PDB file of C-alpha atoms in Angstrom:
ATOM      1  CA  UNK A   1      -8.633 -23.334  -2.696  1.00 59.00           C
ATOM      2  CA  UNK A   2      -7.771 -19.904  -1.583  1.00 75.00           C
ATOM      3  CA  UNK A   3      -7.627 -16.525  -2.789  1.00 93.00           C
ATOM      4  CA  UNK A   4      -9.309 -15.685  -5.965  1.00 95.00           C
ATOM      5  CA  UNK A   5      -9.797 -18.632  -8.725  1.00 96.00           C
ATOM      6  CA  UNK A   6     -11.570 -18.579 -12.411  1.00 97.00           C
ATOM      7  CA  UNK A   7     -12.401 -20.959 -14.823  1.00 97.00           C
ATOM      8  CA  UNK A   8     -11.796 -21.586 -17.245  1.00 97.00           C
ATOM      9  CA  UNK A   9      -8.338 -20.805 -17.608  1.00 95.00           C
ATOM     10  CA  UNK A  10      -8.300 -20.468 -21.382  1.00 96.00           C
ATOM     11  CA  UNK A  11     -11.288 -20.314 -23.599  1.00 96.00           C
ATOM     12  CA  UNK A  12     -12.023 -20.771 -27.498  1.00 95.00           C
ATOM     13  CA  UNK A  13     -15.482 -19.858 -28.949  1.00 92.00           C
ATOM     14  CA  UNK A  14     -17.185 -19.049 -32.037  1.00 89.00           C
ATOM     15  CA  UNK A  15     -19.472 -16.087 -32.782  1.00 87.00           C
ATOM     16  CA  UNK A  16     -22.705 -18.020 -32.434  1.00 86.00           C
ATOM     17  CA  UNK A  17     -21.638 -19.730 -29.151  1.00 88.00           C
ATOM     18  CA  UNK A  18     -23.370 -19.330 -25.208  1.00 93.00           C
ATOM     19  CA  UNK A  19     -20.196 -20.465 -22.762  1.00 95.00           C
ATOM     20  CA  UNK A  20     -19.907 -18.644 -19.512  1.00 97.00           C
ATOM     21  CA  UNK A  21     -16.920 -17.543 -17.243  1.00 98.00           C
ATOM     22  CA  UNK A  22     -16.596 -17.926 -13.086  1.00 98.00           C
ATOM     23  CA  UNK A  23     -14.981 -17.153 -10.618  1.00 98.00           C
ATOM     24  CA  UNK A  24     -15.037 -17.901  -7.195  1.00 97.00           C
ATOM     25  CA  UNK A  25     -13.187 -15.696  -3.907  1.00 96.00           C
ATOM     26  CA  UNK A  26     -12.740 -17.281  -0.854  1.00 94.00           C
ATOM     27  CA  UNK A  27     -11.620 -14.409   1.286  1.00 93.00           C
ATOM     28  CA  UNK A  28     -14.780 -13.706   2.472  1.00 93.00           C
ATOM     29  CA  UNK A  29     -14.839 -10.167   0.581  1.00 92.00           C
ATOM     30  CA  UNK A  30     -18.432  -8.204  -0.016  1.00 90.00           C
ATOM     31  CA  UNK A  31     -17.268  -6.807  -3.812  1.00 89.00           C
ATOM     32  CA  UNK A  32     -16.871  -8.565  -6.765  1.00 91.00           C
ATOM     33  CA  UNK A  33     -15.178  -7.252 -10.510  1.00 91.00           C
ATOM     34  CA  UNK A  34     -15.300  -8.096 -13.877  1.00 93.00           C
ATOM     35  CA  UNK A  35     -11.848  -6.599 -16.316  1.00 93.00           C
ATOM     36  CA  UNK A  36     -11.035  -7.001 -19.522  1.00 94.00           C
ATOM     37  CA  UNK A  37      -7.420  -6.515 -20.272  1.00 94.00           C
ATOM     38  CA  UNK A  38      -6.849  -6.263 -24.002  1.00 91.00           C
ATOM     39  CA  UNK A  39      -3.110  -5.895 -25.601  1.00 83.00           C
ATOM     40  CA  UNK A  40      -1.767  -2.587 -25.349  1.00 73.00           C
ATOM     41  CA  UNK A  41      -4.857  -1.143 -23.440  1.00 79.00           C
ATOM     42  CA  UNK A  42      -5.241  -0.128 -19.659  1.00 79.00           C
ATOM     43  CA  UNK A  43      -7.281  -2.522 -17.799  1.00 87.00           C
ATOM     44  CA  UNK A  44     -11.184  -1.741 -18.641  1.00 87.00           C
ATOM     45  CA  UNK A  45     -13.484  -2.632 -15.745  1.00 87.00           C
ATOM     46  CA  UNK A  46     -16.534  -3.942 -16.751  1.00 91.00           C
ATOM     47  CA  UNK A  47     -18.873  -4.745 -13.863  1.00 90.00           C
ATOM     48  CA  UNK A  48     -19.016  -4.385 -10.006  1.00 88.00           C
ATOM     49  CA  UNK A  49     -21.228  -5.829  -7.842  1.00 88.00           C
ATOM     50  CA  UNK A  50     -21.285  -5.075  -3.859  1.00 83.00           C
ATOM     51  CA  UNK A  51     -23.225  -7.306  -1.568  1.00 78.00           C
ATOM     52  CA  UNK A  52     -24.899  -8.841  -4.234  1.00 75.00           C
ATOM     53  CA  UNK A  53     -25.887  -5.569  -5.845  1.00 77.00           C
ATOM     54  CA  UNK A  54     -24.723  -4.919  -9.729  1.00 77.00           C
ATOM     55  CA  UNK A  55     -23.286  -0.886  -8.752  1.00 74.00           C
ATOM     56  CA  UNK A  56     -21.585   0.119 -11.947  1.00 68.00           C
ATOM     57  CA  UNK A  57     -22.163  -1.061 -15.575  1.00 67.00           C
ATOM     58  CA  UNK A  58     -19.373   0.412 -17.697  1.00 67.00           C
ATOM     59  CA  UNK A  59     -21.236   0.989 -21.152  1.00 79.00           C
ATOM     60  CA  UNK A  60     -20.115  -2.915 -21.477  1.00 90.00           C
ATOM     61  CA  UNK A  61     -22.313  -4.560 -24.614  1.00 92.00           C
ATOM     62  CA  UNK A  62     -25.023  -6.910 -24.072  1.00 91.00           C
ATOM     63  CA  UNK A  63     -23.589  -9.901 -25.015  1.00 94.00           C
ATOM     64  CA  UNK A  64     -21.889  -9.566 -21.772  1.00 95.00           C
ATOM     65  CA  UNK A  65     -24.453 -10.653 -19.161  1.00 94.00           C
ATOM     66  CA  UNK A  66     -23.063 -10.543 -15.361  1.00 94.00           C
ATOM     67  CA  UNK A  67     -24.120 -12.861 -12.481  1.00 94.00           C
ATOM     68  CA  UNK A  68     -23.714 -12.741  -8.902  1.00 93.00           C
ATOM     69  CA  UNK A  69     -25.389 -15.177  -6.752  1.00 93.00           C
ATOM     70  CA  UNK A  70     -24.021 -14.924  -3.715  1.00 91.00           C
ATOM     71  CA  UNK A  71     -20.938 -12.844  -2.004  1.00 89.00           C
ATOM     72  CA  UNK A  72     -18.433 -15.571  -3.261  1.00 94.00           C
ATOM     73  CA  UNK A  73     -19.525 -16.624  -6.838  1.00 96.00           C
ATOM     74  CA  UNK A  74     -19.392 -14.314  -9.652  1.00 96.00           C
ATOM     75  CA  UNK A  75     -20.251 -15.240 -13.728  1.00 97.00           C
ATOM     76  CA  UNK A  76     -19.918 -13.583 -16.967  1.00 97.00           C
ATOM     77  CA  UNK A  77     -22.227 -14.691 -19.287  1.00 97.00           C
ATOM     78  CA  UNK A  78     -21.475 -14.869 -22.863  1.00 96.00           C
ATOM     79  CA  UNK A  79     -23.111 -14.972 -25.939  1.00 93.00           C
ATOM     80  CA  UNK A  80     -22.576 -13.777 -30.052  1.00 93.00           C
ATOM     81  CA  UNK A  81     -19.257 -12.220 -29.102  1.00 93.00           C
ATOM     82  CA  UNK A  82     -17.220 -10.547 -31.260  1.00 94.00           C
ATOM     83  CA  UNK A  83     -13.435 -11.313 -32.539  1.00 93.00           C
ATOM     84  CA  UNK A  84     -12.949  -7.546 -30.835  1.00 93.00           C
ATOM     85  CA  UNK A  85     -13.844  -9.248 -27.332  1.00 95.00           C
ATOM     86  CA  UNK A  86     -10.640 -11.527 -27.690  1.00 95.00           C
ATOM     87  CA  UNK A  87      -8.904 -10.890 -24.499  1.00 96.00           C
ATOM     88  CA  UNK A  88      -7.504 -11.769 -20.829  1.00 96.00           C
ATOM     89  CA  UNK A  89     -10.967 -11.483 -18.512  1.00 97.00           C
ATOM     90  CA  UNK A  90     -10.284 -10.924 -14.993  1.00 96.00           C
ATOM     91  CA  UNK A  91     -12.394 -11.391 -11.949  1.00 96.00           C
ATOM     92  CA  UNK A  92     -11.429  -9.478  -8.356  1.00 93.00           C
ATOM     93  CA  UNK A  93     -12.413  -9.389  -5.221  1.00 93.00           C
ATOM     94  CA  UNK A  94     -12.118  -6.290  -2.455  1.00 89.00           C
ATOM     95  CA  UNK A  95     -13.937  -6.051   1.535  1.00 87.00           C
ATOM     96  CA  UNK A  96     -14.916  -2.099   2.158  1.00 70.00           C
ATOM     97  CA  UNK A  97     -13.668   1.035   1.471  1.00 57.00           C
ATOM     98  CA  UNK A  98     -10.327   1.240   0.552  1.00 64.00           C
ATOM     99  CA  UNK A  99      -9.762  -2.447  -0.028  1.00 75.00           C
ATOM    100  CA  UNK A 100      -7.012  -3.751  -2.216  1.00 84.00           C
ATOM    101  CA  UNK A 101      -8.525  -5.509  -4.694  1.00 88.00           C
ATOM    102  CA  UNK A 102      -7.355  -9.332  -4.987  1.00 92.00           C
ATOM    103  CA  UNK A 103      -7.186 -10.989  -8.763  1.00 94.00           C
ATOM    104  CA  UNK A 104      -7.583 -13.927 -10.252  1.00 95.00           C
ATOM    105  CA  UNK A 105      -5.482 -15.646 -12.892  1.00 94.00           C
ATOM    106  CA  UNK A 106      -8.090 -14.744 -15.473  1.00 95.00           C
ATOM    107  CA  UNK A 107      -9.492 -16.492 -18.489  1.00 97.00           C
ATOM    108  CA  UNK A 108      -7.840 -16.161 -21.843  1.00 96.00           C
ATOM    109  CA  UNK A 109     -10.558 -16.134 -24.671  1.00 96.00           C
ATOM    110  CA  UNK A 110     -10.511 -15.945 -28.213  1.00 95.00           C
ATOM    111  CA  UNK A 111     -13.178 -15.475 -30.310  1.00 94.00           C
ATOM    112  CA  UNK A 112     -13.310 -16.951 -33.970  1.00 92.00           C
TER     113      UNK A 112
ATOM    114  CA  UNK B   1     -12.917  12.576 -12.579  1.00 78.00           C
ATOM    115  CA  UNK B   2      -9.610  10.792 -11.313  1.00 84.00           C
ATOM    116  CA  UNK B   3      -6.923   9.214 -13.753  1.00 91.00           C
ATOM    117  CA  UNK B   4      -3.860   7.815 -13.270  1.00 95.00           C
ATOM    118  CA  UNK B   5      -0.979   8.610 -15.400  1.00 96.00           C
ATOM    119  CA  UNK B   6       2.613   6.341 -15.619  1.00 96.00           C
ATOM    120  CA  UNK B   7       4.664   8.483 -17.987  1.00 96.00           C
ATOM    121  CA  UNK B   8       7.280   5.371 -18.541  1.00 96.00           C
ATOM    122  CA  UNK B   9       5.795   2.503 -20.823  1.00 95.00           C
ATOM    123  CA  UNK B  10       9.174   0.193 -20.535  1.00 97.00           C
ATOM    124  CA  UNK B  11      11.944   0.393 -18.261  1.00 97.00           C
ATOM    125  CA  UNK B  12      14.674  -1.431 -17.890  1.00 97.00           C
ATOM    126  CA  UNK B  13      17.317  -2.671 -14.534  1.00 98.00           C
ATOM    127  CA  UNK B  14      20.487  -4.429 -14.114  1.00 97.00           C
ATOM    128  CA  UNK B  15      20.039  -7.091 -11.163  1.00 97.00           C
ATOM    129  CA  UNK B  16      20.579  -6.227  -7.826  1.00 97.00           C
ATOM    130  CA  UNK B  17      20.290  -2.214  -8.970  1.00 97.00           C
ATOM    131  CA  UNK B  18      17.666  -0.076  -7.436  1.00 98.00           C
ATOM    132  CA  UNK B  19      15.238   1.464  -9.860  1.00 98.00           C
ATOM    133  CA  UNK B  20      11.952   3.777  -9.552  1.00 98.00           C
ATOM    134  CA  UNK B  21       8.859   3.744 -11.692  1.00 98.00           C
ATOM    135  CA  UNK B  22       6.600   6.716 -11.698  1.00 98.00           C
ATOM    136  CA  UNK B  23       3.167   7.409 -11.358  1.00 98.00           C
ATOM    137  CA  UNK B  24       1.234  10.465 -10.916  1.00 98.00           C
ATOM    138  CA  UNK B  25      -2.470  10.976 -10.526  1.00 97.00           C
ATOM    139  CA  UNK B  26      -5.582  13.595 -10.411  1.00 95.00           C
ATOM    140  CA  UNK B  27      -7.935  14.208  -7.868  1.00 92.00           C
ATOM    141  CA  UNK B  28     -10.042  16.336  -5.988  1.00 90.00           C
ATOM    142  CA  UNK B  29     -10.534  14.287  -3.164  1.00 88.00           C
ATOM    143  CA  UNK B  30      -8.878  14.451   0.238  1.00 86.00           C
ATOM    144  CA  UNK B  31      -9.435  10.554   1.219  1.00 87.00           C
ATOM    145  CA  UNK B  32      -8.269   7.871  -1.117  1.00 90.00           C
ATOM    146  CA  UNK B  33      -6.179   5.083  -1.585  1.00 91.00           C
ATOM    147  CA  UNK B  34      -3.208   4.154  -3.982  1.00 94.00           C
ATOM    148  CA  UNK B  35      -1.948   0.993  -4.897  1.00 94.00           C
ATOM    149  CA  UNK B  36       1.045  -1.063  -6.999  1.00 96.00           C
ATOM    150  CA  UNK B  37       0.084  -3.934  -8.767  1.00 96.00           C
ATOM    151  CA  UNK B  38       2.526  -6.252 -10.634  1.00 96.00           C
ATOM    152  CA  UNK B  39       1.837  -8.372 -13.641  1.00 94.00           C
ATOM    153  CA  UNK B  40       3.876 -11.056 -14.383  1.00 93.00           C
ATOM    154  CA  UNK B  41       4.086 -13.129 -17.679  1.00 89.00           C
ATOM    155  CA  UNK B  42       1.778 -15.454 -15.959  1.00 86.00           C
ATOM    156  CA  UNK B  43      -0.957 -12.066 -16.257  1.00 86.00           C
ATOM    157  CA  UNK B  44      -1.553 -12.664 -12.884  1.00 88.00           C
ATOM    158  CA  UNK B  45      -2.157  -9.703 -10.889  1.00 91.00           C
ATOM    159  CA  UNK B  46      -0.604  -9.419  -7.273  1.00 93.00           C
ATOM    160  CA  UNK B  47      -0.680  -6.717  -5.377  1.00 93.00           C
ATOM    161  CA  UNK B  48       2.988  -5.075  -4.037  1.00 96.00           C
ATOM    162  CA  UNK B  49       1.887  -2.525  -1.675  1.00 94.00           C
ATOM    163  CA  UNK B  50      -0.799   0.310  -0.534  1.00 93.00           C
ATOM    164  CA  UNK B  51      -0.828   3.754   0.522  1.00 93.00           C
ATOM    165  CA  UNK B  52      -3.593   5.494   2.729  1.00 90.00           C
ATOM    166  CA  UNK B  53      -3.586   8.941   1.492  1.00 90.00           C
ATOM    167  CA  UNK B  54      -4.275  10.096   5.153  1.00 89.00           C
ATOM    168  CA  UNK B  55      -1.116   8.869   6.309  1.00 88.00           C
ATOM    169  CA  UNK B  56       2.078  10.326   5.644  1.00 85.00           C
ATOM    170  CA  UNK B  57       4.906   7.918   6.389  1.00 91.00           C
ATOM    171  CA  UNK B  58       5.641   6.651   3.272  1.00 94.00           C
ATOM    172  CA  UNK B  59       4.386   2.109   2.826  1.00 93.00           C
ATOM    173  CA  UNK B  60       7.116  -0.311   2.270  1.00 93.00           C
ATOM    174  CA  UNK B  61       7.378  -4.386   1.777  1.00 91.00           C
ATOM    175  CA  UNK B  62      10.535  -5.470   2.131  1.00 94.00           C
ATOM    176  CA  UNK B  63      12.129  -4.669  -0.778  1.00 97.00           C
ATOM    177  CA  UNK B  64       9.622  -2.060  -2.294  1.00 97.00           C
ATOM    178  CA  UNK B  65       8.920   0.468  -1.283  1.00 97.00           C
ATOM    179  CA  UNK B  66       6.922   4.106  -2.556  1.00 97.00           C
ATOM    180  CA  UNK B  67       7.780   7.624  -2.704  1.00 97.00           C
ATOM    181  CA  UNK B  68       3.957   9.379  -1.772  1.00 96.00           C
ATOM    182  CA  UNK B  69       3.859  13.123  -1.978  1.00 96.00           C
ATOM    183  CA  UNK B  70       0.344  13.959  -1.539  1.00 94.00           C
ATOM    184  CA  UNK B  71       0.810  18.143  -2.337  1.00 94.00           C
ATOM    185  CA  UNK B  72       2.662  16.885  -5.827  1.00 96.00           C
ATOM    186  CA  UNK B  73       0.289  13.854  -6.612  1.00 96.00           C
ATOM    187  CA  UNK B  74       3.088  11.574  -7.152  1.00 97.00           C
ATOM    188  CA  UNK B  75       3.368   8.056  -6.002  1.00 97.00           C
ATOM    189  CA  UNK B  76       6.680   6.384  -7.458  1.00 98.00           C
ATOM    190  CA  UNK B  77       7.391   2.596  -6.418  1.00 98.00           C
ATOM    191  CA  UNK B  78      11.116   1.876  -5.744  1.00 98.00           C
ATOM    192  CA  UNK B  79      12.551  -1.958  -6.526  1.00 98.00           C
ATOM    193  CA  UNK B  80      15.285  -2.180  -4.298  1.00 98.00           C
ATOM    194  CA  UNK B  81      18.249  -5.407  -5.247  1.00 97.00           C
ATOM    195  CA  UNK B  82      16.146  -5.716  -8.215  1.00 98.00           C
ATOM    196  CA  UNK B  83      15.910  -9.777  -8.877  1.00 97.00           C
ATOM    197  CA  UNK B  84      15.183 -11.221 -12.125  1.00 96.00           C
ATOM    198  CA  UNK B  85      11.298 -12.191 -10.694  1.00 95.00           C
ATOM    199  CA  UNK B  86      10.516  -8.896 -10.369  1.00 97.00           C
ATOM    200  CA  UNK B  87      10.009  -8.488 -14.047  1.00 97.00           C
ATOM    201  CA  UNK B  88       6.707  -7.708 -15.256  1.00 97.00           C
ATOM    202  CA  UNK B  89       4.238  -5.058 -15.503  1.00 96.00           C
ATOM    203  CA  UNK B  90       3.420  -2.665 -12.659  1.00 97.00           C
ATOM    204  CA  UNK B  91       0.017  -0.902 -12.627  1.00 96.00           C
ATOM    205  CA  UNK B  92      -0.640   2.203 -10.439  1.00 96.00           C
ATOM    206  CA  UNK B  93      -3.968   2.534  -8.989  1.00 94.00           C
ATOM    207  CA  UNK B  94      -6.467   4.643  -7.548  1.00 92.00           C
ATOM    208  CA  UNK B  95      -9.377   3.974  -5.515  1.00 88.00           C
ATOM    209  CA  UNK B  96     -11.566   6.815  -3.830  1.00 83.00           C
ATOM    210  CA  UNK B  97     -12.303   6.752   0.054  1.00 76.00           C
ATOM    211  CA  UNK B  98     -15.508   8.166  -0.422  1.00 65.00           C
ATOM    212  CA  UNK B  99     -18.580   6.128  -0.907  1.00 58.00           C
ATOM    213  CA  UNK B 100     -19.222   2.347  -0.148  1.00 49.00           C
ATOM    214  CA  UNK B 101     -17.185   0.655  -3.158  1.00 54.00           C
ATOM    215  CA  UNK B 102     -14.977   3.143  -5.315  1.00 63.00           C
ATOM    216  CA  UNK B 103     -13.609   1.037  -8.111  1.00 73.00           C
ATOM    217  CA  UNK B 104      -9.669   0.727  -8.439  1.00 83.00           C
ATOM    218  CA  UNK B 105      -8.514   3.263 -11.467  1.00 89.00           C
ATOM    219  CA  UNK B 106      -5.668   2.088 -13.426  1.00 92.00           C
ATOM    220  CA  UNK B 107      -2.570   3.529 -15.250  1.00 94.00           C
ATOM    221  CA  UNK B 108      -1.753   1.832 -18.417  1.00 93.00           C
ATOM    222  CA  UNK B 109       1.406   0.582 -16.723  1.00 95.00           C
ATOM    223  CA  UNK B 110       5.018   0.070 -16.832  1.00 97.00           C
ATOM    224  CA  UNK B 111       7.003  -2.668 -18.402  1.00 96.00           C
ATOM    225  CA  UNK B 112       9.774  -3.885 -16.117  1.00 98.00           C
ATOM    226  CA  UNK B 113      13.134  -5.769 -17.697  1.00 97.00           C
ATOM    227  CA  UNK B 114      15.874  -6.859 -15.542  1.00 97.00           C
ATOM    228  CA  UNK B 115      18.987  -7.510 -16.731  1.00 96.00           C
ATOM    229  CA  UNK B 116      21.120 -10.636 -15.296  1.00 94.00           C
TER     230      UNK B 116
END
Protein backbone atom coordinates (compact mmCIF):
# COMPACT_ATOMS: atom_id res chain seq x y z
CA UNK A 1 0.00 0.00 0.00
CA UNK A 2 1.21 3.49 -0.36
CA UNK A 3 0.22 6.87 0.31
CA UNK A 4 -2.63 7.49 2.56
CA UNK A 5 -5.49 4.62 2.89
CA UNK A 6 -8.89 4.47 5.16
CA UNK A 7 -11.32 2.07 5.88
CA UNK A 8 -13.83 1.67 5.53
CA UNK A 9 -14.61 3.12 2.37
CA UNK A 10 -18.32 3.60 2.95
CA UNK A 11 -20.10 3.26 6.20
CA UNK A 12 -23.88 2.82 7.40
CA UNK A 13 -24.79 3.10 11.15
CA UNK A 14 -27.55 3.68 13.41
CA UNK A 15 -27.78 6.17 16.29
CA UNK A 16 -27.12 3.63 19.02
CA UNK A 17 -24.14 2.04 17.18
CA UNK A 18 -19.98 1.94 18.36
CA UNK A 19 -18.07 1.35 14.71
CA UNK A 20 -14.77 3.06 14.29
CA UNK A 21 -12.87 4.63 11.26
CA UNK A 22 -8.83 4.16 10.27
CA UNK A 23 -6.56 5.13 8.48
CA UNK A 24 -3.21 4.26 7.89
CA UNK A 25 -0.07 6.65 6.03
CA UNK A 26 2.78 5.06 4.85
CA UNK A 27 4.94 8.01 3.99
CA UNK A 28 6.58 8.04 7.01
CA UNK A 29 4.96 11.57 8.01
CA UNK A 30 4.99 12.82 11.95
CA UNK A 31 1.17 14.56 11.64
CA UNK A 32 -1.92 13.03 11.36
CA UNK A 33 -5.76 14.80 10.51
CA UNK A 34 -9.13 14.08 10.96
CA UNK A 35 -11.91 16.31 8.24
CA UNK A 36 -15.22 16.20 7.85
CA UNK A 37 -16.42 17.41 4.54
CA UNK A 38 -20.17 17.91 4.58
CA UNK A 39 -22.24 19.06 1.25
CA UNK A 40 -21.95 22.55 0.52
CA UNK A 41 -19.55 23.29 3.52
CA UNK A 42 -15.69 24.07 3.52
CA UNK A 43 -13.73 21.25 4.79
CA UNK A 44 -13.98 21.29 8.85
CA UNK A 45 -10.86 19.86 10.49
CA UNK A 46 -11.53 18.02 13.36
CA UNK A 47 -8.41 16.67 15.06
CA UNK A 48 -4.55 16.84 14.70
CA UNK A 49 -2.21 14.91 16.26
CA UNK A 50 1.79 15.48 15.87
CA UNK A 51 4.17 12.83 17.00
CA UNK A 52 1.66 11.10 18.73
CA UNK A 53 0.42 14.18 20.54
CA UNK A 54 -3.54 15.20 20.10
CA UNK A 55 -2.50 19.39 19.31
CA UNK A 56 -5.82 20.83 18.32
CA UNK A 57 -9.41 19.70 19.19
CA UNK A 58 -11.79 21.77 17.07
CA UNK A 59 -14.91 22.11 19.49
CA UNK A 60 -15.64 18.51 17.72
CA UNK A 61 -18.56 16.60 20.01
CA UNK A 62 -17.81 13.75 22.12
CA UNK A 63 -19.13 11.13 20.31
CA UNK A 64 -16.14 11.66 18.24
CA UNK A 65 -13.28 10.00 20.15
CA UNK A 66 -9.70 10.23 18.26
CA UNK A 67 -6.87 7.64 18.43
CA UNK A 68 -3.38 7.69 17.54
CA UNK A 69 -1.18 4.90 18.39
CA UNK A 70 1.65 5.29 16.67
CA UNK A 71 3.06 7.86 13.81
CA UNK A 72 1.29 5.73 11.05
CA UNK A 73 -2.16 4.62 12.44
CA UNK A 74 -4.81 7.02 13.15
CA UNK A 75 -8.78 6.11 14.41
CA UNK A 76 -11.92 7.92 14.87
CA UNK A 77 -13.97 6.48 17.25
CA UNK A 78 -17.62 6.59 17.01
CA UNK A 79 -20.45 6.29 19.03
CA UNK A 80 -24.51 7.72 19.34
CA UNK A 81 -23.92 9.86 16.26
CA UNK A 82 -26.22 11.98 14.91
CA UNK A 83 -28.05 12.01 11.28
CA UNK A 84 -26.18 15.73 11.26
CA UNK A 85 -22.71 13.75 11.30
CA UNK A 86 -23.65 12.16 7.82
CA UNK A 87 -20.69 12.99 5.78
CA UNK A 88 -17.31 12.26 3.72
CA UNK A 89 -14.53 11.78 6.80
CA UNK A 90 -11.11 12.32 5.72
CA UNK A 91 -7.84 11.34 7.24
CA UNK A 92 -4.29 13.26 6.13
CA UNK A 93 -1.05 13.03 6.65
CA UNK A 94 1.84 16.02 6.53
CA UNK A 95 6.05 15.74 7.76
CA UNK A 96 7.06 19.40 9.36
CA UNK A 97 6.42 22.74 8.83
CA UNK A 98 5.07 23.63 5.76
CA UNK A 99 4.18 20.15 4.61
CA UNK A 100 1.55 19.49 2.01
CA UNK A 101 -0.81 17.57 3.52
CA UNK A 102 -1.51 14.06 1.71
CA UNK A 103 -5.37 12.62 1.79
CA UNK A 104 -6.99 9.72 1.84
CA UNK A 105 -10.00 8.55 -0.13
CA UNK A 106 -12.13 9.02 2.95
CA UNK A 107 -15.04 7.16 4.42
CA UNK A 108 -18.56 7.93 3.37
CA UNK A 109 -20.98 7.54 6.43
CA UNK A 110 -24.48 7.87 6.94
CA UNK A 111 -26.15 7.90 9.93
CA UNK A 112 -29.85 6.57 10.32
CA UNK B 1 -6.80 34.75 12.32
CA UNK B 2 -6.12 33.59 8.59
CA UNK B 3 -9.00 32.67 6.04
CA UNK B 4 -9.04 31.87 2.73
CA UNK B 5 -11.48 33.29 0.39
CA UNK B 6 -12.34 31.78 -3.49
CA UNK B 7 -14.82 34.37 -4.73
CA UNK B 8 -15.93 31.85 -7.78
CA UNK B 9 -18.17 28.84 -6.53
CA UNK B 10 -18.50 27.22 -10.29
CA UNK B 11 -16.61 27.86 -13.28
CA UNK B 12 -16.74 26.59 -16.32
CA UNK B 13 -13.87 25.76 -19.61
CA UNK B 14 -14.00 24.64 -23.08
CA UNK B 15 -11.20 21.82 -23.58
CA UNK B 16 -7.92 22.65 -24.43
CA UNK B 17 -8.74 26.57 -23.23
CA UNK B 18 -6.73 28.09 -20.51
CA UNK B 19 -8.69 29.23 -17.51
CA UNK B 20 -7.78 30.84 -13.93
CA UNK B 21 -9.48 30.29 -10.62
CA UNK B 22 -8.98 32.77 -7.87
CA UNK B 23 -8.13 32.76 -4.45
CA UNK B 24 -7.23 35.37 -2.07
CA UNK B 25 -6.30 35.13 1.57
CA UNK B 26 -5.59 37.09 5.06
CA UNK B 27 -2.72 37.14 7.09
CA UNK B 28 -0.43 38.74 9.26
CA UNK B 29 2.29 36.52 8.94
CA UNK B 30 5.44 36.87 6.87
CA UNK B 31 6.23 32.91 6.54
CA UNK B 32 3.58 30.59 5.24
CA UNK B 33 2.65 28.29 2.76
CA UNK B 34 -0.19 28.05 0.05
CA UNK B 35 -1.47 25.23 -1.63
CA UNK B 36 -4.09 23.88 -4.61
CA UNK B 37 -5.90 20.95 -3.95
CA UNK B 38 -8.23 19.22 -6.49
CA UNK B 39 -11.25 17.13 -5.77
CA UNK B 40 -12.44 14.92 -8.15
CA UNK B 41 -15.87 13.06 -8.25
CA UNK B 42 -14.00 10.27 -6.70
CA UNK B 43 -13.70 13.07 -3.37
CA UNK B 44 -10.33 12.23 -3.39
CA UNK B 45 -8.08 14.94 -2.54
CA UNK B 46 -4.69 15.38 -4.53
CA UNK B 47 -2.63 17.94 -4.23
CA UNK B 48 -1.70 20.21 -7.68
CA UNK B 49 0.96 22.40 -6.48
CA UNK B 50 2.64 24.61 -3.51
CA UNK B 51 3.91 27.94 -2.99
CA UNK B 52 6.59 29.02 -0.31
CA UNK B 53 5.59 32.45 0.51
CA UNK B 54 9.38 33.31 0.86
CA UNK B 55 10.01 32.67 -2.61
CA UNK B 56 9.02 34.75 -5.34
CA UNK B 57 9.21 32.91 -8.64
CA UNK B 58 5.94 31.93 -9.14
CA UNK B 59 5.37 27.25 -8.70
CA UNK B 60 4.29 25.43 -11.73
CA UNK B 61 3.50 21.51 -12.67
CA UNK B 62 3.35 21.05 -15.99
CA UNK B 63 0.31 22.26 -16.96
CA UNK B 64 -0.68 24.38 -13.82
CA UNK B 65 0.58 26.69 -12.81
CA UNK B 66 -0.16 29.91 -10.00
CA UNK B 67 -0.19 33.53 -10.16
CA UNK B 68 1.37 34.48 -6.25
CA UNK B 69 1.43 38.13 -5.43
CA UNK B 70 2.39 38.25 -1.92
CA UNK B 71 1.82 42.48 -1.48
CA UNK B 72 -1.97 41.74 -3.00
CA UNK B 73 -2.62 38.34 -1.15
CA UNK B 74 -3.69 36.67 -4.21
CA UNK B 75 -2.82 33.23 -5.31
CA UNK B 76 -4.82 32.29 -8.63
CA UNK B 77 -4.14 28.68 -10.18
CA UNK B 78 -4.03 28.67 -14.03
CA UNK B 79 -5.25 25.22 -16.02
CA UNK B 80 -3.44 25.45 -19.05
CA UNK B 81 -4.99 22.90 -22.39
CA UNK B 82 -7.66 22.30 -19.97
CA UNK B 83 -8.55 18.30 -20.40
CA UNK B 84 -11.76 16.87 -19.49
CA UNK B 85 -9.88 15.11 -16.11
CA UNK B 86 -9.24 18.17 -14.78
CA UNK B 87 -12.77 18.62 -13.67
CA UNK B 88 -13.47 18.79 -10.14
CA UNK B 89 -13.20 20.91 -7.21
CA UNK B 90 -10.12 22.99 -6.39
CA UNK B 91 -9.51 24.06 -2.76
CA UNK B 92 -7.05 26.89 -1.86
CA UNK B 93 -5.14 26.51 1.22
CA UNK B 94 -3.23 28.03 3.83
CA UNK B 95 -0.87 26.73 6.24
CA UNK B 96 1.28 29.03 8.65
CA UNK B 97 5.21 28.67 8.78
CA UNK B 98 5.27 29.45 12.23
CA UNK B 99 5.08 26.87 14.90
CA UNK B 100 5.67 23.01 14.71
CA UNK B 101 2.30 21.87 12.86
CA UNK B 102 0.03 24.82 11.49
CA UNK B 103 -3.06 23.13 10.18
CA UNK B 104 -3.94 23.61 6.34
CA UNK B 105 -6.92 26.43 6.14
CA UNK B 106 -9.32 25.91 3.44
CA UNK B 107 -11.45 28.00 0.97
CA UNK B 108 -14.81 26.62 0.32
CA UNK B 109 -13.65 25.94 -3.23
CA UNK B 110 -14.28 26.14 -6.82
CA UNK B 111 -16.28 23.91 -9.03
CA UNK B 112 -14.48 23.16 -12.28
CA UNK B 113 -16.63 22.03 -15.67
CA UNK B 114 -14.94 21.41 -18.85
CA UNK B 115 -16.59 21.43 -21.82
CA UNK B 116 -15.67 18.72 -24.68
Amino acid sequence: ETGVTQTPRHLVMGMTNKKSLKCEQHLGHNAMYWYKQSAKKPLELMFVYSLEERVENNSVPSRFSPECPNSSHLFLHLHTLQPEDSALYLCASSQGTGGAEYFGPGTRLLVL
Amino acid sequence: AQTVTQSQPEMSVQEAETVTLSCTYDTSESDYYLFWYKQPPSRQMILVIRQEAYKQQNATENRFSVNFQKAAKSFSLKISDSQLGDAAMYFCAYRSGAGSQGNLIFGKGTKLSVKP
